[in-house]
């Protein structure tokens, strides 16, 4: 489909693999992130029954591509709740735009043309909800998403966050010297034990080759099923799609997986991939039953990951992704504000889902602010995460 906007921007929409491959020249200059890489993007749609469909948009100005969007359209349960508690799960047709799925569109005119196309898809009922995940808060796309949709379709409670990173030092000694002594000393001691020639209680393994994908997936799954992230649907999950994605990355020499074991039993994992001169941390998990180490097993393995990336790649920065956690503030030296915004269709279903979500989010934010004022917010979060972890462990037994 081709549209011409009032600002003289031409819009092209591609809904099939064949259409996207035929227009690869439009997308190629914008392959600056794993989620904007055409090969990796299309690999998401190889599994039957094929519920997920591609939806790619190119914005052109004077015949030249000015921006692209690579989204995933699929039916999903839309979770409505507060905190970690889900109250309702209506099914919607969601268009997910993953981090890095929007490239270019750096002028307000291009961003508004892109947003106008998204609103057209919603008005035509092709999708019920569009999610723009982890976009820079001050970017033209974020600005357009905040004011261009009609009031009843707009996200009134967007999720604001910090996107953390670590500029890789010339050596790990420099990295450790940046840490406070109370964090540095136990971490260095734990890593030194791992570096011994004779294997001790703790051992670790780095996975990089295509033939190692299955072993990593099995070990990471054994850990992830016990985590609170699994209960939230945010952990690594061993599936044909996950193995295929890792296989494509491994064939291109981009994938690195890490597993830490205690007495040969996997207890923590990290997963990431190199793209350009960045290393993207994608997923992590640790077995909460293993608590006999200071620092924790996840932190020890993260230090080994950074050591491996520093010594064996030419990566300039490690991307820790969105979300404000203590370990990120401890290790990272860059942060930028990002926002995740939803846009709802101007239909009874879309408007109702938005109204319910807005109400629940307002109540949750008020409760969170009160707990923060009382100095209880972090304690309550830890308690809820522990409950989720315990429930997950009981279900997996």
mmCIF file of C-alpha atoms in Angstrom:
data_model
loop_
_atom_site.group_PDB
_atom_site.id
_atom_site.type_symbol
_atom_site.label_atom_id
_atom_site.label_comp_id
_atom_site.label_asym_id
_atom_site.label_seq_id
_atom_site.Cartn_x
_atom_site.Cartn_y
_atom_site.Cartn_z
ATOM 1 C CA UNK A 1 0.000 0.000 0.000
ATOM 2 C CA UNK A 2 1.273 3.495 -0.881
ATOM 3 C CA UNK A 3 -0.055 6.713 0.640
ATOM 4 C CA UNK A 4 0.997 10.296 0.172
ATOM 5 C CA UNK A 5 0.616 12.530 3.222
ATOM 6 C CA UNK A 6 -0.224 16.212 3.374
ATOM 7 C CA UNK A 7 3.415 16.980 4.193
ATOM 8 C CA UNK A 8 4.534 15.376 0.927
ATOM 9 C CA UNK A 9 5.883 12.255 2.617
ATOM 10 C CA UNK A 10 5.216 9.015 0.814
ATOM 11 C CA UNK A 11 4.294 5.996 2.929
ATOM 12 C CA UNK A 12 4.734 2.373 1.918
ATOM 13 C CA UNK A 13 3.322 -0.502 3.971
ATOM 14 C CA UNK A 14 4.548 -4.090 3.560
ATOM 15 C CA UNK A 15 2.622 -7.018 5.029
ATOM 16 C CA UNK A 16 4.340 -10.095 3.602
ATOM 17 C CA UNK A 17 7.847 -11.540 3.557
ATOM 18 C CA UNK A 18 7.957 -11.286 -0.230
ATOM 19 C CA UNK A 19 7.050 -7.599 -0.229
ATOM 20 C CA UNK A 20 9.677 -6.797 2.399
ATOM 21 C CA UNK A 21 12.427 -8.723 0.626
ATOM 22 C CA UNK A 22 11.554 -7.009 -2.664
ATOM 23 C CA UNK A 23 11.956 -3.634 -0.917
ATOM 24 C CA UNK A 24 15.143 -4.597 0.973
ATOM 25 C CA UNK A 25 17.007 -1.613 -0.479
ATOM 26 C CA UNK A 26 14.697 0.713 1.458
ATOM 27 C CA UNK A 27 15.418 -1.002 4.777
ATOM 28 C CA UNK A 28 19.107 -1.791 4.382
ATOM 29 C CA UNK A 29 20.450 1.685 5.361
ATOM 30 C CA UNK A 30 18.485 1.515 8.640
ATOM 31 C CA UNK A 31 19.836 -1.828 9.918
ATOM 32 C CA UNK A 32 21.382 -0.287 13.030
ATOM 33 C CA UNK A 33 19.818 -2.563 15.638
ATOM 34 C CA UNK A 34 19.097 -6.325 15.815
ATOM 35 C CA UNK A 35 15.356 -5.578 15.694
ATOM 36 C CA UNK A 36 15.823 -3.565 12.490
ATOM 37 C CA UNK A 37 17.838 -6.316 10.781
ATOM 38 C CA UNK A 38 15.715 -7.752 7.951
ATOM 39 C CA UNK A 39 16.995 -11.333 8.254
ATOM 40 C CA UNK A 40 16.470 -11.434 12.019
ATOM 41 C CA UNK A 41 13.103 -9.671 11.721
ATOM 42 C CA UNK A 42 11.699 -12.090 9.147
ATOM 43 C CA UNK A 43 12.919 -15.124 11.119
ATOM 44 C CA UNK A 44 10.217 -14.299 13.681
ATOM 45 C CA UNK A 45 7.512 -15.427 11.263
ATOM 46 C CA UNK A 46 8.748 -18.890 10.309
ATOM 47 C CA UNK A 47 6.832 -20.953 12.870
ATOM 48 C CA UNK A 48 3.395 -22.455 12.210
ATOM 49 C CA UNK A 49 0.550 -21.739 12.788
ATOM 50 C CA UNK A 50 1.698 -18.310 11.719
ATOM 51 C CA UNK A 51 -0.400 -16.141 14.036
ATOM 52 C CA UNK A 52 2.229 -13.411 13.942
ATOM 53 C CA UNK A 53 2.421 -11.346 10.761
ATOM 54 C CA UNK A 54 4.964 -8.770 9.608
ATOM 55 C CA UNK A 55 3.960 -5.143 9.289
ATOM 56 C CA UNK A 56 6.744 -2.935 7.958
ATOM 57 C CA UNK A 57 6.430 0.751 7.087
ATOM 58 C CA UNK A 58 8.801 2.937 5.093
ATOM 59 C CA UNK A 59 8.605 6.742 5.102
ATOM 60 C CA UNK A 60 9.969 8.361 1.956
ATOM 61 C CA UNK A 61 10.676 12.006 1.193
ATOM 62 C CA UNK A 62 11.613 13.135 -2.300
ATOM 63 C CA UNK A 63 12.175 9.519 -3.277
ATOM 64 C CA UNK A 64 14.594 8.781 -0.422
ATOM 65 C CA UNK A 65 13.802 6.654 2.634
ATOM 66 C CA UNK A 66 13.548 8.909 5.699
ATOM 67 C CA UNK A 67 12.566 6.284 8.266
ATOM 68 C CA UNK A 68 11.355 2.725 8.736
ATOM 69 C CA UNK A 69 9.250 0.776 11.215
ATOM 70 C CA UNK A 70 9.411 -3.005 11.643
ATOM 71 C CA UNK A 71 6.504 -4.294 13.700
ATOM 72 C CA UNK A 72 4.965 -7.633 14.659
ATOM 73 C CA UNK A 73 1.187 -7.976 14.397
ATOM 74 C CA UNK A 74 -0.408 -10.783 16.371
ATOM 75 C CA UNK A 75 -3.391 -11.596 18.616
ATOM 76 C CA UNK A 76 -2.402 -11.337 22.266
ATOM 77 C CA UNK A 77 -4.071 -11.216 25.677
ATOM 78 C CA UNK A 78 -3.876 -7.620 26.916
ATOM 79 C CA UNK A 79 -3.167 -7.830 30.631
ATOM 80 C CA UNK A 80 -5.027 -5.317 32.764
ATOM 81 C CA UNK A 81 -4.038 -5.161 36.402
ATOM 82 C CA UNK A 82 -2.038 -3.465 39.114
ATOM 83 C CA UNK A 83 1.515 -4.287 40.050
ATOM 84 C CA UNK A 84 2.125 -7.978 39.407
ATOM 85 C CA UNK A 85 -1.578 -8.842 39.714
ATOM 86 C CA UNK A 86 -3.550 -9.396 36.495
ATOM 87 C CA UNK A 87 -7.291 -8.749 36.751
ATOM 88 C CA UNK A 88 -8.459 -9.020 33.132
ATOM 89 C CA UNK A 89 -6.928 -10.409 29.930
ATOM 90 C CA UNK A 90 -9.026 -9.360 26.919
ATOM 91 C CA UNK A 91 -7.673 -10.568 23.584
ATOM 92 C CA UNK A 92 -6.608 -7.836 21.185
ATOM 93 C CA UNK A 93 -4.821 -7.546 17.861
ATOM 94 C CA UNK A 94 -1.531 -5.983 18.900
ATOM 95 C CA UNK A 95 1.083 -4.333 16.719
ATOM 96 C CA UNK A 96 4.305 -4.533 18.735
ATOM 97 C CA UNK A 97 7.187 -2.262 17.799
ATOM 98 C CA UNK A 98 10.221 -3.687 19.663
ATOM 99 C CA UNK A 99 13.163 -1.559 20.833
ATOM 100 C CA UNK A 100 15.094 -0.372 17.814
ATOM 101 C CA UNK A 101 12.235 -1.318 15.481
ATOM 102 C CA UNK A 102 11.890 2.335 14.481
ATOM 103 C CA UNK A 103 14.897 3.826 12.737
ATOM 104 C CA UNK A 104 15.211 7.248 11.143
ATOM 105 C CA UNK A 105 12.080 9.450 11.220
ATOM 106 C CA UNK A 106 14.290 12.067 12.877
ATOM 107 C CA UNK A 107 12.297 15.111 11.772
ATOM 108 C CA UNK A 108 8.925 16.063 13.209
ATOM 109 C CA UNK A 109 7.376 15.900 9.720
ATOM 110 C CA UNK A 110 8.627 12.340 9.134
ATOM 111 C CA UNK A 111 7.551 11.245 12.614
ATOM 112 C CA UNK A 112 4.078 12.706 12.145
ATOM 113 C CA UNK A 113 3.764 10.994 8.765
ATOM 114 C CA UNK A 114 4.695 7.688 10.418
ATOM 115 C CA UNK A 115 2.266 8.289 13.277
ATOM 116 C CA UNK A 116 -0.481 9.160 10.806
ATOM 117 C CA UNK A 117 0.018 5.765 9.160
ATOM 118 C CA UNK A 118 -0.230 4.005 12.514
ATOM 119 C CA UNK A 119 -3.481 5.840 13.250
ATOM 120 C CA UNK A 120 -4.819 4.789 9.843
ATOM 121 C CA UNK A 121 -4.136 1.117 10.665
ATOM 122 C CA UNK A 122 -6.041 1.590 13.932
ATOM 123 C CA UNK A 123 -8.974 3.389 12.279
ATOM 124 C CA UNK A 124 -9.239 0.649 9.669
ATOM 125 C CA UNK A 125 -9.382 -1.915 12.502
ATOM 126 C CA UNK A 126 -6.342 -3.781 11.218
ATOM 127 C CA UNK A 127 -5.089 -3.724 14.824
ATOM 128 C CA UNK A 128 -6.619 -2.774 18.184
ATOM 129 C CA UNK A 129 -3.489 -1.590 20.007
ATOM 130 C CA UNK A 130 -0.042 -0.402 18.940
ATOM 131 C CA UNK A 131 2.821 -0.570 21.423
ATOM 132 C CA UNK A 132 5.918 1.576 20.875
ATOM 133 C CA UNK A 133 8.442 0.057 23.256
ATOM 134 C CA UNK A 134 11.428 1.895 24.750
ATOM 135 C CA UNK A 135 11.703 4.892 22.429
ATOM 136 C CA UNK A 136 13.804 7.917 23.375
ATOM 137 C CA UNK A 137 11.635 10.264 25.388
ATOM 138 C CA UNK A 138 12.634 13.385 23.443
ATOM 139 C CA UNK A 139 12.556 11.787 19.972
ATOM 140 C CA UNK A 140 10.167 13.150 17.308
ATOM 141 C CA UNK A 141 8.353 9.784 17.274
ATOM 142 C CA UNK A 142 7.745 9.911 21.037
ATOM 143 C CA UNK A 143 6.496 13.502 20.757
ATOM 144 C CA UNK A 144 4.143 12.578 17.908
ATOM 145 C CA UNK A 145 2.848 9.529 19.814
ATOM 146 C CA UNK A 146 2.111 11.760 22.796
ATOM 147 C CA UNK A 147 -0.019 14.385 21.073
ATOM 148 C CA UNK A 148 -1.137 13.159 17.632
ATOM 149 C CA UNK A 149 -3.608 10.384 18.588
ATOM 150 C CA UNK A 150 -7.113 11.515 19.617
ATOM 151 C CA UNK A 151 -7.608 11.974 23.359
ATOM 152 C CA UNK A 152 -9.552 8.720 23.817
ATOM 153 C CA UNK A 153 -6.916 6.725 21.880
ATOM 154 C CA UNK A 154 -3.907 8.275 23.604
ATOM 155 C CA UNK A 155 -1.767 6.666 26.307
ATOM 156 C CA UNK A 156 -2.408 8.729 29.450
ATOM 157 C CA UNK A 157 -0.157 6.605 31.663
ATOM 158 C CA UNK A 158 2.958 5.853 29.596
ATOM 159 C CA UNK A 159 5.775 3.862 31.153
ATOM 160 C CA UNK A 160 8.833 6.060 31.602
ATOM 161 C CA UNK A 161 12.199 4.478 32.267
ATOM 162 C CA UNK A 162 15.951 4.845 32.022
ATOM 163 C CA UNK A 163 17.895 2.983 29.333
ATOM 164 C CA UNK A 164 21.290 2.059 30.768
ATOM 165 C CA UNK A 165 24.629 1.369 29.124
ATOM 166 C CA UNK A 166 28.284 0.783 29.919
ATOM 167 C CA UNK A 167 31.066 2.209 27.773
ATOM 168 C CA UNK A 168 33.591 -0.617 27.679
ATOM 169 C CA UNK A 169 36.863 0.286 29.440
ATOM 170 C CA UNK A 170 40.238 -0.629 28.009
ATOM 171 C CA UNK A 171 40.647 -3.298 30.688
ATOM 172 C CA UNK A 172 38.643 -4.962 33.430
ATOM 173 C CA UNK A 173 41.009 -3.455 36.022
ATOM 174 C CA UNK A 174 39.672 -0.044 35.047
ATOM 175 C CA UNK A 175 36.118 -1.363 35.353
ATOM 176 C CA UNK A 176 36.684 -2.786 38.840
ATOM 177 C CA UNK A 177 38.398 0.403 40.020
ATOM 178 C CA UNK A 178 35.237 2.344 39.220
ATOM 179 C CA UNK A 179 33.240 0.286 41.712
ATOM 180 C CA UNK A 180 32.910 1.048 45.381
ATOM 181 C CA UNK A 181 35.177 -1.095 47.533
ATOM 182 C CA UNK A 182 32.264 -2.923 49.168
ATOM 183 C CA UNK A 183 31.156 -4.101 45.729
ATOM 184 C CA UNK A 184 34.577 -4.486 44.129
ATOM 185 C CA UNK A 185 36.378 -6.742 46.627
ATOM 186 C CA UNK A 186 33.866 -9.624 46.878
ATOM 187 C CA UNK A 187 33.223 -9.524 43.133
ATOM 188 C CA UNK A 188 36.913 -9.754 42.255
ATOM 189 C CA UNK A 189 37.397 -12.629 44.701
ATOM 190 C CA UNK A 190 34.498 -14.561 43.179
ATOM 191 C CA UNK A 191 35.765 -14.008 39.641
ATOM 192 C CA UNK A 192 39.294 -15.081 40.640
ATOM 193 C CA UNK A 193 37.881 -18.369 41.894
ATOM 194 C CA UNK A 194 36.227 -18.891 38.505
ATOM 195 C CA UNK A 195 39.500 -18.148 36.731
ATOM 196 C CA UNK A 196 41.368 -20.952 38.523
ATOM 197 C CA UNK A 197 42.672 -23.765 36.349
ATOM 198 C CA UNK A 198 41.226 -26.374 38.689
ATOM 199 C CA UNK A 199 37.398 -26.283 38.632
ATOM 200 C CA UNK A 200 35.844 -25.431 41.960
ATOM 201 C CA UNK A 201 32.299 -25.297 43.260
ATOM 202 C CA UNK A 202 31.431 -22.587 40.725
ATOM 203 C CA UNK A 203 32.025 -23.084 36.996
ATOM 204 C CA UNK A 204 30.863 -21.198 33.947
ATOM 205 C CA UNK A 205 30.577 -21.729 30.215
ATOM 206 C CA UNK A 206 30.414 -19.384 27.233
ATOM 207 C CA UNK A 207 28.264 -20.457 24.260
ATOM 208 C CA UNK A 208 28.899 -18.946 20.821
ATOM 209 C CA UNK A 209 28.644 -21.634 18.122
ATOM 210 C CA UNK A 210 25.520 -22.790 16.224
ATOM 211 C CA UNK A 211 25.920 -26.354 17.503
ATOM 212 C CA UNK A 212 25.808 -25.021 21.098
ATOM 213 C CA UNK A 213 22.364 -23.416 20.784
ATOM 214 C CA UNK A 214 20.446 -26.479 21.970
ATOM 215 C CA UNK A 215 22.632 -26.982 25.059
ATOM 216 C CA UNK A 216 22.352 -23.335 26.045
ATOM 217 C CA UNK A 217 18.583 -23.276 25.493
ATOM 218 C CA UNK A 218 18.089 -26.329 27.710
ATOM 219 C CA UNK A 219 20.249 -24.963 30.528
ATOM 220 C CA UNK A 220 18.771 -21.462 30.372
ATOM 221 C CA UNK A 221 15.254 -22.888 30.413
ATOM 222 C CA UNK A 222 16.086 -24.983 33.493
ATOM 223 C CA UNK A 223 16.964 -21.730 35.279
ATOM 224 C CA UNK A 224 14.324 -19.429 33.795
ATOM 225 C CA UNK A 225 11.380 -21.587 34.836
ATOM 226 C CA UNK A 226 12.162 -20.779 38.493
ATOM 227 C CA UNK A 227 12.353 -16.982 38.097
ATOM 228 C CA UNK A 228 9.776 -14.296 38.766
ATOM 229 C CA UNK A 229 10.450 -13.008 35.237
ATOM 230 C CA UNK A 230 8.903 -16.218 33.892
ATOM 231 C CA UNK A 231 5.721 -15.457 35.800
ATOM 232 C CA UNK A 232 5.670 -12.049 34.112
ATOM 233 C CA UNK A 233 6.331 -13.520 30.660
ATOM 234 C CA UNK A 234 9.668 -11.713 30.447
ATOM 235 C CA UNK A 235 12.231 -14.517 30.672
ATOM 236 C CA UNK A 236 13.992 -16.587 28.038
ATOM 237 C CA UNK A 237 11.835 -19.510 26.929
ATOM 238 C CA UNK A 238 13.172 -22.537 25.102
ATOM 239 C CA UNK A 239 11.077 -22.765 21.943
ATOM 240 C CA UNK A 240 11.630 -23.431 18.220
ATOM 241 C CA UNK A 241 11.431 -19.678 17.595
ATOM 242 C CA UNK A 242 14.054 -18.909 20.260
ATOM 243 C CA UNK A 243 16.405 -21.588 18.966
ATOM 244 C CA UNK A 244 16.011 -20.382 15.395
ATOM 245 C CA UNK A 245 16.717 -16.760 16.408
ATOM 246 C CA UNK A 246 19.854 -17.812 18.306
ATOM 247 C CA UNK A 247 20.867 -20.031 15.412
ATOM 248 C CA UNK A 248 20.696 -17.155 12.942
ATOM 249 C CA UNK A 249 22.737 -14.969 15.293
ATOM 250 C CA UNK A 250 25.270 -17.746 15.896
ATOM 251 C CA UNK A 251 25.728 -18.390 12.173
ATOM 252 C CA UNK A 252 26.642 -14.723 11.829
ATOM 253 C CA UNK A 253 29.003 -14.822 14.818
ATOM 254 C CA UNK A 254 26.870 -12.414 16.877
ATOM 255 C CA UNK A 255 25.461 -14.556 19.708
ATOM 256 C CA UNK A 256 26.994 -15.109 23.138
ATOM 257 C CA UNK A 257 25.317 -17.041 25.948
ATOM 258 C CA UNK A 258 26.655 -17.561 29.481
ATOM 259 C CA UNK A 259 25.722 -20.134 32.129
ATOM 260 C CA UNK A 260 27.039 -20.350 35.699
ATOM 261 C CA UNK A 261 26.791 -23.687 37.518
ATOM 262 C CA UNK A 262 27.136 -24.767 41.143
ATOM 263 C CA UNK A 263 28.495 -28.293 41.385
ATOM 264 C CA UNK A 264 27.581 -28.762 37.704
ATOM 265 C CA UNK A 265 23.983 -27.612 38.221
ATOM 266 C CA UNK A 266 23.043 -24.478 36.165
ATOM 267 C CA UNK A 267 22.072 -21.637 38.494
ATOM 268 C CA UNK A 268 22.351 -18.404 36.444
ATOM 269 C CA UNK A 269 22.376 -17.379 32.798
ATOM 270 C CA UNK A 270 22.901 -14.283 30.675
ATOM 271 C CA UNK A 271 22.044 -13.973 27.000
ATOM 272 C CA UNK A 272 23.077 -11.267 24.548
ATOM 273 C CA UNK A 273 24.357 -10.512 21.089
ATOM 274 C CA UNK A 274 26.779 -8.192 19.373
ATOM 275 C CA UNK A 275 25.494 -5.925 16.637
ATOM 276 C CA UNK A 276 27.806 -3.317 15.166
ATOM 277 C CA UNK A 277 29.948 -2.001 17.992
ATOM 278 C CA UNK A 278 27.329 -2.636 20.704
ATOM 279 C CA UNK A 279 26.593 -5.721 22.788
ATOM 280 C CA UNK A 280 22.907 -6.014 23.683
ATOM 281 C CA UNK A 281 21.954 -7.788 26.899
ATOM 282 C CA UNK A 282 18.681 -9.516 26.113
ATOM 283 C CA UNK A 283 17.756 -11.794 29.003
ATOM 284 C CA UNK A 284 19.022 -13.007 32.366
ATOM 285 C CA UNK A 285 17.883 -15.237 35.182
ATOM 286 C CA UNK A 286 19.092 -16.960 38.323
ATOM 287 C CA UNK A 287 17.826 -19.803 40.452
ATOM 288 C CA UNK A 288 16.566 -18.116 43.651
ATOM 289 C CA UNK A 289 17.265 -21.249 45.705
ATOM 290 C CA UNK A 290 21.027 -20.687 45.297
ATOM 291 C CA UNK A 291 21.764 -17.979 47.863
ATOM 292 C CA UNK A 292 25.119 -19.012 49.345
ATOM 293 C CA UNK A 293 27.294 -16.576 47.420
ATOM 294 C CA UNK A 294 28.278 -12.942 47.892
ATOM 295 C CA UNK A 295 27.782 -11.308 45.493
ATOM 296 C CA UNK A 296 24.920 -13.256 43.981
ATOM 297 C CA UNK A 297 25.334 -15.741 41.157
ATOM 298 C CA UNK A 298 23.800 -13.391 38.590
ATOM 299 C CA UNK A 299 26.256 -10.631 39.467
ATOM 300 C CA UNK A 300 29.250 -12.981 39.345
ATOM 301 C CA UNK A 301 28.232 -14.203 35.889
ATOM 302 C CA UNK A 302 27.657 -10.624 34.687
ATOM 303 C CA UNK A 303 31.239 -9.775 35.641
ATOM 304 C CA UNK A 304 32.489 -12.759 33.630
ATOM 305 C CA UNK A 305 30.318 -11.666 30.702
ATOM 306 C CA UNK A 306 31.860 -8.188 30.758
ATOM 307 C CA UNK A 307 35.322 -9.719 31.007
ATOM 308 C CA UNK A 308 34.631 -11.930 27.995
ATOM 309 C CA UNK A 309 33.212 -9.067 25.912
ATOM 310 C CA UNK A 310 36.142 -6.832 26.860
ATOM 311 C CA UNK A 311 38.786 -9.425 25.958
ATOM 312 C CA UNK A 312 37.289 -11.213 22.947
ATOM 313 C CA UNK A 313 35.272 -8.616 21.016
ATOM 314 C CA UNK A 314 35.711 -5.109 19.660
ATOM 315 C CA UNK A 315 32.508 -3.925 21.335
ATOM 316 C CA UNK A 316 32.539 -0.286 22.438
ATOM 317 C CA UNK A 317 29.462 -0.317 24.666
ATOM 318 C CA UNK A 318 27.207 -2.804 26.428
ATOM 319 C CA UNK A 319 23.501 -1.974 26.180
ATOM 320 C CA UNK A 320 21.762 -2.979 29.430
ATOM 321 C CA UNK A 321 18.325 -2.038 28.133
ATOM 322 C CA UNK A 322 15.438 -0.307 29.924
ATOM 323 C CA UNK A 323 14.459 -0.725 33.548
ATOM 324 C CA UNK A 324 15.933 0.823 36.671
ATOM 325 C CA UNK A 325 17.618 -1.830 38.822
ATOM 326 C CA UNK A 326 20.374 -1.460 41.452
ATOM 327 C CA UNK A 327 22.894 -3.572 39.514
ATOM 328 C CA UNK A 328 22.542 -1.249 36.509
ATOM 329 C CA UNK A 329 23.198 1.835 38.593
ATOM 330 C CA UNK A 330 26.199 0.037 40.102
ATOM 331 C CA UNK A 331 27.815 -1.014 36.820
ATOM 332 C CA UNK A 332 26.603 1.414 34.145
ATOM 333 C CA UNK A 333 27.945 4.845 33.289
ATOM 334 C CA UNK A 334 25.366 6.044 30.743
ATOM 335 C CA UNK A 335 21.599 6.458 30.942
ATOM 336 C CA UNK A 336 18.998 8.124 28.800
ATOM 337 C CA UNK A 337 15.259 8.592 29.440
ATOM 338 C CA UNK A 338 12.938 6.437 27.350
ATOM 339 C CA UNK A 339 9.203 5.871 27.229
ATOM 340 C CA UNK A 340 6.857 3.071 26.193
ATOM 341 C CA UNK A 341 3.569 4.297 24.720
ATOM 342 C CA UNK A 342 0.390 2.549 23.681
ATOM 343 C CA UNK A 343 -2.055 3.812 21.073
ATOM 344 C CA UNK A 344 -5.593 2.417 20.970
ATOM 345 C CA UNK A 345 -8.031 2.048 18.090
ATOM 346 C CA UNK A 346 -10.971 4.505 17.945
ATOM 347 C CA UNK A 347 -13.411 1.620 18.390
ATOM 348 C CA UNK A 348 -15.611 0.632 21.353
ATOM 349 C CA UNK A 349 -13.169 -2.164 22.180
ATOM 350 C CA UNK A 350 -10.073 0.023 21.943
ATOM 351 C CA UNK A 351 -11.584 2.911 23.900
ATOM 352 C CA UNK A 352 -12.875 0.603 26.662
ATOM 353 C CA UNK A 353 -9.536 -1.163 27.098
ATOM 354 C CA UNK A 354 -7.787 2.220 27.266
ATOM 355 C CA UNK A 355 -10.237 3.571 29.866
ATOM 356 C CA UNK A 356 -9.878 0.522 32.129
ATOM 357 C CA UNK A 357 -6.086 0.541 31.811
ATOM 358 C CA UNK A 358 -5.884 4.278 32.549
ATOM 359 C CA UNK A 359 -7.984 3.899 35.692
ATOM 360 C CA UNK A 360 -5.991 0.950 37.024
ATOM 361 C CA UNK A 361 -2.670 2.630 36.222
ATOM 362 C CA UNK A 362 -3.713 5.817 38.021
ATOM 363 C CA UNK A 363 -4.601 3.833 41.144
ATOM 364 C CA UNK A 364 -1.322 1.908 40.950
ATOM 365 C CA UNK A 365 0.766 5.091 40.567
ATOM 366 C CA UNK A 366 -0.979 6.690 43.544
ATOM 367 C CA UNK A 367 -0.326 3.612 45.679
ATOM 368 C CA UNK A 368 3.303 3.497 44.525
ATOM 369 C CA UNK A 369 3.794 7.162 45.387
ATOM 370 C CA UNK A 370 2.356 6.595 48.867
ATOM 371 C CA UNK A 371 4.606 3.579 49.476
ATOM 372 C CA UNK A 372 7.609 5.590 48.309
ATOM 373 C CA UNK A 373 6.709 8.388 50.710
ATOM 374 C CA UNK A 374 6.538 5.853 53.532
ATOM 375 C CA UNK A 375 9.843 4.273 52.442
ATOM 376 C CA UNK A 376 8.170 0.933 51.730
ATOM 377 C CA UNK A 377 8.080 0.698 47.931
ATOM 378 C CA UNK A 378 11.284 -1.322 47.423
ATOM 379 C CA UNK A 379 10.366 -3.661 50.273
ATOM 380 C CA UNK A 380 6.919 -4.325 48.806
ATOM 381 C CA UNK A 381 8.413 -4.929 45.344
ATOM 382 C CA UNK A 382 10.855 -7.469 46.742
ATOM 383 C CA UNK A 383 8.050 -9.227 48.601
ATOM 384 C CA UNK A 384 5.888 -9.460 45.470
ATOM 385 C CA UNK A 385 8.790 -10.724 43.362
ATOM 386 C CA UNK A 386 9.579 -13.374 45.982
ATOM 387 C CA UNK A 387 5.939 -14.469 45.952
ATOM 388 C CA UNK A 388 6.012 -14.775 42.169
ATOM 389 C CA UNK A 389 9.226 -16.789 42.360
ATOM 390 C CA UNK A 390 7.783 -19.147 44.978
ATOM 391 C CA UNK A 391 4.596 -19.637 42.965
ATOM 392 C CA UNK A 392 6.647 -20.394 39.850
ATOM 393 C CA UNK A 393 8.790 -22.910 41.714
ATOM 394 C CA UNK A 394 5.682 -24.700 43.034
ATOM 395 C CA UNK A 395 4.174 -24.885 39.530
ATOM 396 C CA UNK A 396 7.362 -26.346 38.047
ATOM 397 C CA UNK A 397 7.678 -29.054 40.727
#
